[in-house]
Amino acid sequence: MDVANGVVQTKVNDEQARRVKRTALKELNISGAGTGLAKALDSSLKRHTALIKRMRQSLGAENYDQILKDIDTLSLEKYVEEIVGAVVEGISRCKTEKDVWSAVEIISAMHRRFPGTFTPALVSSLAASLAAPSRAALAALSPEQREKEDSARVSRQRPVLRVCAELALVAIIRDTPERSGGEWIMKTIRELLSNDPSLSSLPLLLVFLKSYSRPYLGLSPPAPSKQIPAASEPGTLSDTASEEASQANGALPGSCREEEELVEKDIRDRFKKMCDGYFDNVAKKLVIEHDRLQEQDRRNHEAYIRSGEIFEDRQQAYEKMTKSYEKLLASCQSLSELLYLPMPMLKTASQKTESIQIGMNTGSSILGGDTDDTMGTGGKWEDEEERRFFEETPDLKDYVPRSVLGLEGDADSEDADGKEKERMEKEMVEEEFRKLEEELAEMKIDENGRVLVDEPGKRDAETGEEDADDAPTPTPGTPRESPTSTPQLAPQGPSQLLTALLARLPDATNRSLIDQAAVDFAFLNSKAARKRLVRFMGQIPKSRTDLLPHYARLIAILNPYMPDIGHEVVAMLDEEFRYLQRKKNVVKELSEVRLRNVMFLSNLTKFGVVPPHIILHMFKVCLDDFSGTNVENLALLLEGCGRFLLRSEDTRVPFAKMIELMRRKQSMAHLDQRQLLLLENAYYQCNPPERTARQVKERTPMELFIRHLIYDVLTKKTVEKVLKLLRRLDWNDPVVLRTLHKVFTKPWKIKYGNIALLAILSYDLQRSHPAFSIGVVDQVLEDIRRGLETNMYSMNQRRIASAKFLGELYIYRLISSGIIFDTLWTLVTFGHPEGRPTPGQPSPIDMPDDFFRIRLVCVLLDTCGMCFDRGSQLRKLDNFLTFFQLYMLSKGPLPMDVDFMLNDSLEAVRPKLVLRTSYEEAAIAVDEMFAVAYQNAGIVTGDGGDDSGEESGDEDENETGRHERDEDDEDEQGQLDSPVDERAPSPEAVLLRSTLEHVGPTQEDEADFAKELAKLVTDTSSDSRKVDKKTALALWDTALPPPVVRKKKNEDYDEDGEGTAGEAAEDPGVMRFTLFTKRGNKLQTRQIAIPAESALAVQTRTAQMQDKVEQQHLKRLVLNYEQREEAEELKARSRQGPIKIRLAG
């Protein structure tokens, strides 16, 4: 005790000394920050370079004096940034506590000289050094590489974390000017721990707590006389320990005043709470890993029993799991000691097994200790139906008169006889159990698993066997006397009724029929009838084992009032069992007879007809010769009545002893795989392991009603009914709204064929609840995206249902085609470098042998691909299918089912599509597709072209984009107007689409254009004076647009009716001009967009209007003139009379 007190007192004194040093340095840093040195400072490059080099090597104690001397004598202003990098590198080489404190004092000296430039840069660099690793980067590494990376990272960050913890205590790292840096340290450690599912950063927390648990968490070592109670609650033990330590030792740091603490109390409490919560998580993971290790050990043991060896891969996995568990256990123990929290309870192998403990080479017996603890919580019966069948038998005296049952005698004598019989049976069971105990105590097992014990009963059986070999072999299951199947000599009446009853028994395959047969037999009760029934029970067909439980129930109903039936049937089955033991070498011919015999005995045992000592003796006989057919007999007995015997009060102890013996012999005998499997299945069927009850989620009545409507009631015929009921719900209730959202966004929980009905409901509900439908669409898209990011095999069915639901939402006009195409392109590009799948660059979330995305595309195409058959949607789908072929060819050979599914989908949307055969061919087609798209959009991909050309190209791109958007809108509108599934279009349909407003040229563009136009006009006017008339005419001819362009422009003008009006309608607020330029002998045209409000556009439009008015006026004059000429000509001809026409030969 004195030694322990001395150790605690030493720790207390060391912590007190460290607190004093930190407090003094903190005050010095606060008061001396920014004070310059009065003496002249050296600025030589050589000494500065030497200082930086020395800092990079180490900031430890060996360089401490020289570095401080240089800091005091050198100017350092121009080298602050380099010094910051050197300090961070030197910190990583500080291993001991003395080196860490040396680094802290050196940094403090630099801080006092350059608080504004050095300190912020240093804190930023230290924060970057303590940053948590990227999950994406770690996911790309193999487990071995990840382990090495984590180990190297922890080694780098360990000294940095210790130095940062000291700097936060001495006022260099601070949260605010008035507070310490405790919050900064807590956030840094939290980020390291929260982004670490593998607990690789746990050693950093251990290093931190080992030196700084007192200043940051307020923890003090407990008194040595106090032990940590196992029942203490997490999070309260450390407070108790601190209080007890404070009471026991007055000089503990915990007894100092609050103003003397280096970290604020709220930070200490939060830090301590965070560490306690992290310890709870580590403890839970330790328990889980412990259970997994125990389970793996049990499986290895069972595998060793089955095959005689443990395979190498299983052994390696077990060793790896053991190593990981031991590492986690050591870390958890260290964390428990540093936080003064109790370790979690880890179940031992005996505590882990919750089923009845029946030997597994342990030599333990279930007879020791309290037998109630060894019983499983399960009862005799597997379920309630079985219990009712074997226990709830009708009493014949309630249906049959007492005189018929022979109950008119003295009731007292009957009761006395019953008690005497019960007493005798009990004595027989006790005697059988006593013999069994003696045999088990003297039992020895040889190397082959044989029992070496002298058994008189066995010798008698062997003698009887030798004698019986000479006797003729009787037919199994038949009595000594030949039965008369038909009562030929019997008088008419009860005999015929009994014959009819026995003929009716093979069809009595339920409880009611067999109970009625028992009542009918009671009315025909006689000694002869009982003998005939016993003979009938010995002639059950070998293939009708399904009748045995019902016949056993018949005997159980009759046995209380006709005990000779049960006694004779049991005696007959016992004799048959002994005969089968003598003929155990006859395997195949008597296998069905053995099955019938053991099953009949098992069912009669569960009805209480077979005395317990008889069935136990049969079990013992099979154990004595544990080989051949007896192994199958044991398995049949365990399956038939093992659970009943193991959980019955009278037979629990001896039967458990027998099962223990069986398990021991099973582990030592050389049995084949089939026999081992039979015994294992039978054992776990009679003694199943304990399992926790399945937790049933509690739901409100409203939630159950909504789920019933969607999951059970919803069909094509009831969709309108369900819609009406859903509309009647309280949509203002957040619980109802949340339940509806859950049901509508989980299409995988309903039948696949009803997903379209769910989309119909979503469409109909959006009229009155548009926000709900938008939320459903948003959640479905989010589920598809999350499926692409995780790519878990267990989520594939959900992803298929989500894709199907998305397509149905488009069919019923809840989303636009743009969302479908965006989803299709995302399916084939997400996760690939630059969105282009390449055979040599596999993606971690879309491996070359993963074809599930092809299934998703096929589901979408099968659902709504037939709608994209015209306009821009046709072109978009063709472009996607071109890229889709590239995606397919980047994979390996398609499986047969995926290939068939793909062919069916493409046949439905593009029957004449010719598939590419190689990746290179598909890549060329994709490149051509993108080139055409860029060309149509006006994007210049090659060299050449000046600035004006690039600007014009951008304008062409805008024009092309607007044109395509207009076509999309027209096609979309046309598709929305078309009937789908004979459903009338709704005028209130909400289209979830976005439109972009045109943005015209800016003022800067207009100024540039005006400048260039003025320059062009000036150059043209000055050049025109230098040429003669002939040259001018030639220039004028070349300045005119080519005839083809003029013809096309005129045709467009005639079709639109008015050129400017058509352009304005296409692109409002902008007027387009064609600019002709000449490069060499080639004439080029460019489109220029001019704002409609500019002077040039207004003047041009005015001139065009005037020309049009003048042209219309001339047109009217010409037409009027022609009409007058025609009228005058008609008048002249009418005066001349009819016209004579002469036909030339």
CSV table of C-alpha atoms in Angstrom, one decimal, residues 99-384:
chain,number,residue,atom,x,y,z
A,99,ASP,CA,12.3,17.1,-26.8
A,100,VAL,CA,8.7,18.1,-26.9
A,101,TRP,CA,9.1,20.8,-24.2
A,102,SER,CA,12.3,22.0,-26.0
A,103,ALA,CA,10.3,22.4,-29.2
A,104,VAL,CA,7.5,24.3,-27.3
A,105,GLU,CA,10.0,26.8,-25.8
A,106,ILE,CA,11.7,27.4,-29.2
A,107,ILE,CA,8.3,28.0,-30.8
A,108,SER,CA,7.4,30.3,-27.9
A,109,ALA,CA,10.5,32.3,-28.5
A,110,MET,CA,9.6,32.7,-32.2
A,111,HIS,CA,6.1,33.6,-31.2
A,112,ARG,CA,7.2,36.4,-28.9
A,113,ARG,CA,9.2,37.9,-31.8
A,114,PHE,CA,6.8,37.4,-34.7
A,115,PRO,CA,3.3,36.9,-33.3
A,116,GLY,CA,1.6,38.3,-36.4
A,117,THR,CA,3.5,36.4,-39.1
A,118,PHE,CA,5.0,33.3,-37.6
A,119,THR,CA,2.2,32.0,-35.3
A,120,PRO,CA,-0.7,31.9,-37.8
A,121,ALA,CA,1.3,30.2,-40.5
A,122,LEU,CA,2.6,27.7,-38.0
A,123,VAL,CA,-0.9,26.9,-36.6
A,124,SER,CA,-2.1,26.4,-40.2
A,125,SER,CA,0.7,24.0,-41.0
A,126,LEU,CA,0.2,22.0,-37.8
A,127,ALA,CA,-3.5,21.7,-38.6
A,128,ALA,CA,-2.7,20.4,-42.0
A,129,SER,CA,-0.3,17.8,-40.5
A,130,LEU,CA,-3.0,16.6,-38.1
A,131,ALA,CA,-5.7,16.3,-40.8
A,132,ALA,CA,-7.6,13.0,-41.1
A,133,PRO,CA,-6.8,10.9,-44.1
A,134,SER,CA,-9.1,11.0,-47.1
A,135,ARG,CA,-11.6,8.1,-47.2
A,136,ALA,CA,-11.5,8.0,-50.9
A,137,ALA,CA,-7.8,7.6,-51.0
A,138,LEU,CA,-7.9,4.9,-48.4
A,139,ALA,CA,-10.7,3.0,-50.2
A,140,ALA,CA,-8.5,2.7,-53.3
A,141,LEU,CA,-5.7,0.9,-51.3
A,142,SER,CA,-5.5,-2.7,-50.5
A,143,PRO,CA,-5.9,-3.8,-46.9
A,144,GLU,CA,-2.1,-4.3,-46.5
A,145,GLN,CA,-1.3,-0.9,-48.0
A,146,ARG,CA,-4.0,0.7,-45.9
A,147,GLU,CA,-2.5,-0.8,-42.8
A,148,LYS,CA,1.0,0.5,-43.7
A,149,GLU,CA,-0.4,3.9,-44.5
A,150,ASP,CA,-2.2,4.2,-41.2
A,151,SER,CA,0.9,3.1,-39.3
A,152,ALA,CA,3.1,5.7,-41.0
A,153,ARG,CA,0.5,8.4,-40.5
A,154,VAL,CA,0.2,7.7,-36.8
A,155,SER,CA,4.0,7.8,-36.4
A,156,ARG,CA,4.1,11.2,-38.1
A,157,GLN,CA,1.2,12.7,-36.2
A,158,ARG,CA,2.1,11.4,-32.7
A,159,PRO,CA,4.9,14.1,-31.9
A,160,VAL,CA,2.9,16.8,-33.7
A,161,LEU,CA,-0.1,16.1,-31.5
A,162,ARG,CA,1.9,16.3,-28.4
A,163,VAL,CA,3.5,19.6,-29.4
A,164,CYS,CA,0.2,21.1,-30.4
A,165,ALA,CA,-1.3,20.0,-27.0
A,166,GLU,CA,1.5,21.9,-25.2
A,167,LEU,CA,1.2,24.9,-27.5
A,168,ALA,CA,-2.6,25.2,-26.7
A,169,LEU,CA,-1.7,25.2,-23.0
A,170,VAL,CA,0.9,28.0,-23.3
A,171,ALA,CA,-1.3,30.5,-25.2
A,172,ILE,CA,0.2,30.0,-28.7
A,173,ILE,CA,-2.7,28.0,-30.2
A,174,ARG,CA,-5.8,29.9,-29.0
A,175,ASP,CA,-9.5,29.7,-29.8
A,176,THR,CA,-10.0,33.4,-29.0
A,177,PRO,CA,-7.7,36.0,-27.5
A,178,GLU,CA,-9.3,35.4,-24.1
A,179,ARG,CA,-9.5,31.5,-24.2
A,180,SER,CA,-7.0,28.7,-24.5
A,181,GLY,CA,-6.7,26.3,-27.4
A,182,GLY,CA,-8.6,23.5,-25.8
A,183,GLU,CA,-11.4,23.7,-28.4
A,184,TRP,CA,-8.9,23.5,-31.2
A,185,ILE,CA,-7.3,20.4,-29.8
A,186,MET,CA,-10.7,18.8,-29.2
A,187,LYS,CA,-11.9,19.4,-32.7
A,188,THR,CA,-8.7,18.1,-34.2
A,189,ILE,CA,-8.9,14.8,-32.2
A,190,ARG,CA,-12.6,14.5,-33.0
A,191,GLU,CA,-11.9,14.7,-36.7
A,192,LEU,CA,-9.2,12.0,-36.4
A,193,LEU,CA,-11.5,9.7,-34.5
A,194,SER,CA,-14.8,10.3,-36.4
A,195,ASN,CA,-13.2,9.5,-39.8
A,196,ASP,CA,-11.6,6.3,-38.6
A,197,PRO,CA,-13.9,3.3,-38.7
A,198,SER,CA,-10.9,0.9,-38.4
A,199,LEU,CA,-9.7,2.6,-35.1
A,200,SER,CA,-6.3,3.3,-36.6
A,201,SER,CA,-6.2,6.7,-34.9
A,202,LEU,CA,-6.8,5.1,-31.4
A,203,PRO,CA,-3.0,5.2,-30.6
A,204,LEU,CA,-3.0,9.0,-31.0
A,205,LEU,CA,-5.7,9.3,-28.4
A,206,LEU,CA,-3.8,7.0,-26.0
A,207,VAL,CA,-0.7,9.1,-26.4
A,208,PHE,CA,-2.6,12.3,-25.8
A,209,LEU,CA,-4.4,10.9,-22.7
A,210,LYS,CA,-1.2,9.5,-21.2
A,211,SER,CA,0.3,13.0,-20.9
A,212,TYR,CA,-2.7,15.5,-21.0
A,213,SER,CA,-5.7,13.8,-19.4
A,214,ARG,CA,-5.3,16.1,-16.3
A,215,PRO,CA,-5.2,19.5,-18.0
A,216,TYR,CA,-7.7,18.8,-20.8
A,217,LEU,CA,-10.1,16.3,-19.1
A,218,GLY,CA,-9.6,17.1,-15.4
A,219,LEU,CA,-8.9,13.5,-14.6
A,220,SER,CA,-6.7,12.5,-11.6
A,221,PRO,CA,-5.4,9.1,-10.6
A,222,PRO,CA,-7.7,7.4,-8.1
A,223,ALA,CA,-6.6,6.4,-4.6
A,224,PRO,CA,-4.7,3.1,-4.6
A,225,SER,CA,-7.0,1.6,-2.0
A,226,LYS,CA,-10.0,2.0,-4.1
A,227,GLN,CA,-10.8,-0.5,-6.8
A,228,ILE,CA,-12.8,0.3,-9.9
A,229,PRO,CA,-16.3,-1.2,-9.5
A,230,ALA,CA,-17.5,-3.2,-12.4
A,231,ALA,CA,-21.0,-2.0,-12.0
A,232,SER,CA,-20.1,1.7,-12.3
A,233,GLU,CA,-21.7,3.7,-15.1
A,234,PRO,CA,-19.6,5.0,-17.9
A,235,GLY,CA,-18.9,8.7,-17.6
A,236,THR,CA,-19.3,8.8,-13.8
A,237,LEU,CA,-16.4,6.8,-12.7
A,238,SER,CA,-13.8,9.4,-13.6
A,239,ASP,CA,-15.6,12.0,-11.6
A,240,THR,CA,-15.7,9.7,-8.6
A,241,ALA,CA,-12.1,8.9,-8.9
A,242,SER,CA,-11.1,12.6,-9.1
A,243,GLU,CA,-13.1,13.3,-6.0
A,244,GLU,CA,-11.7,10.4,-4.0
A,245,ALA,CA,-8.2,11.3,-5.1
A,246,SER,CA,-8.7,14.9,-4.0
A,247,GLN,CA,-9.9,13.8,-0.6
A,248,ALA,CA,-7.0,11.4,-0.1
A,249,ASN,CA,-4.2,13.7,-1.3
A,250,GLY,CA,-4.5,17.3,-0.6
A,251,ALA,CA,-1.7,18.2,-3.0
A,252,LEU,CA,-3.4,16.8,-6.1
A,253,PRO,CA,-3.7,19.1,-9.1
A,254,GLY,CA,-7.5,18.6,-8.9
A,255,SER,CA,-7.5,20.7,-5.7
A,256,CYS,CA,-6.2,23.9,-7.5
A,257,ARG,CA,-8.5,26.8,-8.1
A,258,GLU,CA,-10.5,27.2,-11.3
A,259,GLU,CA,-8.7,30.3,-12.3
A,260,GLU,CA,-5.4,28.5,-12.2
A,261,GLU,CA,-6.6,25.9,-14.7
A,262,LEU,CA,-5.0,26.1,-18.2
A,263,VAL,CA,-8.2,24.9,-20.0
A,264,GLU,CA,-11.7,26.2,-19.3
A,265,LYS,CA,-14.1,24.0,-17.4
A,266,ASP,CA,-16.7,23.8,-20.2
A,267,ILE,CA,-14.0,22.5,-22.6
A,268,ARG,CA,-12.8,19.9,-20.0
A,269,ASP,CA,-16.4,18.6,-19.5
A,270,ARG,CA,-17.1,18.4,-23.2
A,271,PHE,CA,-13.7,16.8,-23.9
A,272,LYS,CA,-14.3,14.2,-21.2
A,273,LYS,CA,-17.7,13.4,-22.4
A,274,MET,CA,-16.4,12.9,-25.9
A,275,CYS,CA,-13.7,10.5,-24.7
A,276,ASP,CA,-16.2,8.6,-22.6
A,277,GLY,CA,-18.5,8.2,-25.6
A,278,TYR,CA,-15.6,7.1,-27.8
A,279,PHE,CA,-14.7,4.5,-25.1
A,280,ASP,CA,-18.2,3.2,-25.2
A,281,ASN,CA,-18.0,2.7,-29.0
A,282,VAL,CA,-14.7,1.0,-28.7
A,283,ALA,CA,-16.0,-1.3,-25.9
A,284,LYS,CA,-19.0,-2.2,-28.1
A,285,LYS,CA,-16.8,-3.1,-31.0
A,286,LEU,CA,-14.6,-5.1,-28.7
A,287,VAL,CA,-17.6,-7.2,-27.5
A,288,ILE,CA,-18.7,-7.7,-31.1
A,289,GLU,CA,-15.2,-8.8,-32.2
A,290,HIS,CA,-15.0,-11.1,-29.1
A,291,ASP,CA,-18.3,-12.8,-30.0
A,292,ARG,CA,-17.1,-13.2,-33.6
A,293,LEU,CA,-13.9,-14.8,-32.5
A,294,GLN,CA,-15.8,-17.1,-30.2
A,295,GLU,CA,-18.1,-18.1,-33.0
A,296,GLN,CA,-15.2,-18.7,-35.4
A,297,ASP,CA,-13.5,-20.8,-32.8
A,298,ARG,CA,-16.7,-22.9,-32.4
A,299,ARG,CA,-17.0,-23.3,-36.1
A,300,ASN,CA,-13.3,-24.4,-36.4
A,301,HIS,CA,-13.9,-26.9,-33.7
A,302,GLU,CA,-17.0,-28.3,-35.5
A,303,ALA,CA,-15.0,-28.4,-38.7
A,304,TYR,CA,-12.3,-30.3,-37.0
A,305,ILE,CA,-14.8,-32.8,-35.6
A,306,ARG,CA,-16.3,-33.2,-39.1
A,307,SER,CA,-13.1,-33.5,-41.2
A,308,GLY,CA,-10.4,-34.2,-38.7
A,309,GLU,CA,-8.4,-31.1,-39.7
A,310,ILE,CA,-8.7,-27.4,-40.1
A,311,PHE,CA,-8.0,-26.1,-43.5
A,312,GLU,CA,-5.3,-23.6,-44.1
A,313,ASP,CA,-7.5,-20.8,-45.3
A,314,ARG,CA,-9.7,-21.1,-42.3
A,315,GLN,CA,-6.7,-21.2,-40.0
A,316,GLN,CA,-5.2,-18.1,-41.6
A,317,ALA,CA,-8.5,-16.2,-41.2
A,318,TYR,CA,-8.7,-17.2,-37.6
A,319,GLU,CA,-5.1,-16.1,-36.9
A,320,LYS,CA,-5.8,-12.8,-38.6
A,321,MET,CA,-9.0,-12.3,-36.6
A,322,THR,CA,-7.1,-13.2,-33.4
A,323,LYS,CA,-4.4,-10.7,-34.0
A,324,SER,CA,-6.8,-8.0,-34.7
A,325,TYR,CA,-8.8,-8.8,-31.6
A,326,GLU,CA,-5.7,-8.9,-29.3
A,327,LYS,CA,-4.7,-5.5,-30.7
A,328,LEU,CA,-8.1,-4.0,-30.0
A,329,LEU,CA,-8.2,-5.6,-26.6
A,330,ALA,CA,-4.9,-4.0,-25.6
A,331,SER,CA,-6.0,-0.6,-26.9
A,332,CYS,CA,-9.3,-0.9,-25.0
A,333,GLN,CA,-7.5,-1.8,-21.8
A,334,SER,CA,-5.2,1.1,-22.1
A,335,LEU,CA,-8.0,3.5,-22.8
A,336,SER,CA,-9.9,2.1,-19.8
A,337,GLU,CA,-6.9,2.7,-17.5
A,338,LEU,CA,-6.4,6.2,-18.8
A,339,LEU,CA,-10.0,7.2,-18.5
A,340,TYR,CA,-10.6,5.2,-15.2
A,341,LEU,CA,-13.5,3.4,-16.8
A,342,PRO,CA,-14.4,-0.3,-16.3
A,343,MET,CA,-13.7,-2.8,-19.1
A,344,PRO,CA,-16.8,-4.3,-20.8
A,345,MET,CA,-17.9,-7.8,-19.8
A,346,LEU,CA,-16.6,-10.4,-22.2
A,347,LYS,CA,-18.4,-13.7,-22.2
A,348,THR,CA,-16.3,-16.8,-21.8
A,349,ALA,CA,-17.0,-19.9,-23.9
A,350,SER,CA,-19.2,-21.4,-21.2
A,351,GLN,CA,-21.2,-18.2,-20.8
A,352,LYS,CA,-21.4,-17.7,-24.6
A,353,THR,CA,-23.3,-21.0,-25.1
A,354,GLU,CA,-26.9,-20.4,-24.2
A,355,SER,CA,-28.2,-23.8,-25.1
A,356,ILE,CA,-28.1,-26.9,-22.8
A,357,GLN,CA,-24.5,-27.8,-22.1
A,358,ILE,CA,-24.1,-31.3,-23.3
A,359,GLY,CA,-20.4,-32.4,-23.6
A,360,MET,CA,-18.1,-31.2,-26.4
A,361,ASN,CA,-14.9,-33.0,-25.4
A,362,THR,CA,-14.9,-30.9,-22.2
A,363,GLY,CA,-15.6,-33.7,-19.9
A,364,SER,CA,-18.2,-31.6,-18.1
A,365,SER,CA,-21.5,-33.0,-17.1
A,366,ILE,CA,-24.8,-31.2,-16.9
A,367,LEU,CA,-25.6,-33.1,-13.8
A,368,GLY,CA,-23.4,-30.8,-11.7
A,369,GLY,CA,-24.8,-27.5,-10.3
A,370,ASP,CA,-28.3,-26.3,-10.7
A,371,THR,CA,-30.1,-28.2,-13.4
A,372,ASP,CA,-32.5,-25.3,-14.0
A,373,ASP,CA,-29.6,-23.2,-15.4
A,374,THR,CA,-28.8,-25.8,-18.0
A,375,MET,CA,-32.3,-25.9,-19.4
A,376,GLY,CA,-33.0,-23.8,-22.4
A,377,THR,CA,-35.9,-21.4,-22.3
A,378,GLY,CA,-37.7,-23.4,-25.0
A,379,GLY,CA,-40.4,-25.9,-23.9
A,380,LYS,CA,-41.1,-29.5,-24.8
A,381,TRP,CA,-42.8,-28.5,-28.0
A,382,GLU,CA,-41.6,-26.6,-31.1
A,383,ASP,CA,-44.8,-24.6,-31.5
A,384,GLU,CA,-48.3,-24.3,-30.1
